[in-house]
mmCIF file of C-alpha atoms in Angstrom:
data_model
loop_
_atom_site.group_PDB
_atom_site.id
_atom_site.type_symbol
_atom_site.label_atom_id
_atom_site.label_comp_id
_atom_site.label_asym_id
_atom_site.label_seq_id
_atom_site.Cartn_x
_atom_site.Cartn_y
_atom_site.Cartn_z
ATOM 1 C CA MET A 1 -38.643 -111.808 104.665
ATOM 2 C CA LYS A 2 -38.439 -108.915 107.076
ATOM 3 C CA LYS A 3 -35.613 -108.822 109.572
ATOM 4 C CA PHE A 4 -35.644 -107.605 113.151
ATOM 5 C CA SER A 5 -33.056 -107.180 115.886
ATOM 6 C CA GLY A 6 -34.882 -109.264 118.497
ATOM 7 C CA THR A 7 -38.035 -109.303 120.546
ATOM 8 C CA LYS A 8 -39.492 -106.379 122.446
ATOM 9 C CA LYS A 9 -39.816 -106.456 126.224
ATOM 10 C CA LEU A 10 -42.939 -108.277 127.346
ATOM 11 C CA ASP A 11 -44.397 -105.136 128.941
ATOM 12 C CA ASP A 12 -44.004 -103.341 125.600
ATOM 13 C CA VAL A 13 -45.644 -106.207 123.696
ATOM 14 C CA ILE A 14 -48.599 -106.152 126.085
ATOM 15 C CA SER A 15 -48.875 -102.371 125.967
ATOM 16 C CA ASN A 16 -48.657 -102.291 122.151
ATOM 17 C CA ALA A 17 -51.252 -105.053 121.835
ATOM 18 C CA LYS A 18 -53.732 -103.292 124.112
ATOM 19 C CA MET A 19 -53.175 -100.011 122.282
ATOM 20 C CA LYS A 20 -53.986 -101.744 118.979
ATOM 21 C CA GLY A 21 -57.210 -103.217 120.374
ATOM 22 C CA TRP A 22 -56.138 -106.771 121.209
ATOM 23 C CA VAL A 23 -57.466 -108.452 124.358
ATOM 24 C CA VAL A 24 -54.395 -109.669 126.257
ATOM 25 C CA ASP A 25 -54.639 -112.913 128.247
ATOM 26 C CA THR A 26 -51.708 -113.506 130.612
ATOM 27 C CA GLU A 27 -53.573 -115.751 133.058
ATOM 28 C CA LYS A 28 -51.506 -118.931 132.491
ATOM 29 C CA PHE A 29 -48.289 -116.879 132.356
ATOM 30 C CA ASP A 30 -49.150 -115.193 135.679
ATOM 31 C CA LYS A 31 -50.551 -118.216 137.532
ATOM 32 C CA THR A 32 -48.556 -121.189 136.279
ATOM 33 C CA GLY A 33 -45.366 -119.689 134.907
ATOM 34 C CA SER A 34 -46.262 -120.639 131.332
ATOM 35 C CA ASP A 35 -44.091 -119.146 128.591
ATOM 36 C CA TRP A 36 -47.182 -118.197 126.589
ATOM 37 C CA ILE A 37 -49.540 -115.253 126.475
ATOM 38 C CA TYR A 38 -52.525 -114.913 124.171
ATOM 39 C CA LEU A 39 -53.684 -111.936 122.174
ATOM 40 C CA ARG A 40 -57.273 -112.109 121.013
ATOM 41 C CA ASP A 41 -59.346 -110.186 118.533
ATOM 42 C CA MET A 42 -62.543 -112.140 118.900
ATOM 43 C CA TYR A 43 -64.782 -109.561 117.233
ATOM 44 C CA GLY A 44 -62.645 -108.600 114.247
ATOM 45 C CA LYS A 45 -62.024 -105.087 115.556
ATOM 46 C CA VAL A 46 -58.269 -105.077 114.971
ATOM 47 C CA GLU A 47 -57.368 -103.571 111.624
ATOM 48 C CA SER A 48 -56.957 -106.234 108.964
ATOM 49 C CA ASN A 49 -57.576 -106.610 105.272
ATOM 50 C CA ASP A 50 -60.135 -109.375 105.664
ATOM 51 C CA GLY A 51 -61.859 -108.510 108.952
ATOM 52 C CA MET A 52 -61.221 -112.027 110.248
ATOM 53 C CA PRO A 53 -60.949 -112.321 114.041
ATOM 54 C CA ARG A 54 -57.717 -113.870 115.175
ATOM 55 C CA GLN A 55 -55.927 -115.225 118.205
ATOM 56 C CA ILE A 56 -52.171 -115.130 118.645
ATOM 57 C CA ALA A 57 -50.256 -117.510 120.878
ATOM 58 C CA TYR A 58 -47.021 -115.652 121.703
ATOM 59 C CA ASN A 59 -44.048 -117.341 123.364
ATOM 60 C CA THR A 60 -42.519 -114.885 125.828
ATOM 61 C CA THR A 61 -39.109 -116.580 125.925
ATOM 62 C CA ASN A 62 -38.254 -117.000 122.253
ATOM 63 C CA GLY A 63 -40.640 -114.585 120.481
ATOM 64 C CA HIS A 64 -42.288 -117.222 118.328
ATOM 65 C CA PHE A 65 -45.948 -116.691 117.543
ATOM 66 C CA PHE A 66 -48.770 -118.663 116.006
ATOM 67 C CA VAL A 67 -51.903 -117.075 114.557
ATOM 68 C CA TYR A 68 -55.187 -118.953 114.693
ATOM 69 C CA GLU A 69 -58.505 -118.148 113.094
ATOM 70 C CA PRO A 70 -61.827 -119.168 114.674
ATOM 71 C CA LEU A 71 -62.429 -122.896 114.867
ATOM 72 C CA SER A 72 -58.965 -123.747 113.561
ATOM 73 C CA ASP A 73 -56.828 -126.298 115.358
ATOM 74 C CA LYS A 74 -53.712 -125.476 113.378
ATOM 75 C CA PRO A 75 -52.099 -122.065 113.014
ATOM 76 C CA VAL A 76 -52.744 -120.294 109.739
ATOM 77 C CA VAL A 77 -49.648 -118.123 110.105
ATOM 78 C CA THR A 78 -46.493 -118.283 112.222
ATOM 79 C CA HIS A 79 -43.439 -116.151 112.942
ATOM 80 C CA LEU A 80 -41.744 -117.971 110.026
ATOM 81 C CA SER A 81 -44.384 -117.143 107.398
ATOM 82 C CA THR A 82 -43.158 -115.118 104.439
ATOM 83 C CA ASP A 83 -46.265 -115.223 102.246
ATOM 84 C CA PHE A 84 -47.891 -112.495 104.324
ATOM 85 C CA ASP A 85 -45.097 -109.888 104.381
ATOM 86 C CA ASN A 86 -47.284 -107.489 102.381
ATOM 87 C CA GLU A 87 -50.374 -107.915 104.574
ATOM 88 C CA CYS A 88 -51.085 -105.035 106.977
ATOM 89 C CA TRP A 89 -52.324 -107.316 109.755
ATOM 90 C CA TYR A 90 -49.205 -109.504 109.588
ATOM 91 C CA ASN A 91 -46.901 -106.488 109.656
ATOM 92 C CA GLU A 92 -48.832 -105.189 112.653
ATOM 93 C CA ILE A 93 -48.069 -108.422 114.515
ATOM 94 C CA LEU A 94 -44.391 -108.330 113.546
ATOM 95 C CA ASN A 95 -44.053 -104.701 114.647
ATOM 96 C CA MET A 96 -45.919 -105.403 117.864
ATOM 97 C CA VAL A 97 -43.517 -108.120 119.058
ATOM 98 C CA TYR A 98 -40.153 -107.474 117.375
ATOM 99 C CA LYS A 99 -37.621 -104.641 117.571
ATOM 100 C CA PRO A 100 -36.832 -102.968 114.259
ATOM 101 C CA ILE A 101 -33.276 -102.989 112.994
ATOM 102 C CA THR A 102 -31.769 -99.549 113.473
ATOM 103 C CA ASN A 103 -28.645 -98.323 111.747
#
């Protein structure tokens, strides 16, 4: 399991996501004060090993995230998953939202 020193600032998460090709949805966060934003890759453009489009529900207060694939009601991966540590797409998500540990 990878370790990080905390979550990145929300502006950095949004900027990093857009730079990587994610569509960022902050509508509920902006309009209702929700703690959640959504990152979408509806066309499978974001680099991944399997080309599967994904959506990430990201909690802006605690840094937890849940990854959904099309037509799934339950997340296929979360911030607690360890089985995907060697997957490029999972590492991209971790690096997008968490600060690395620096010595």
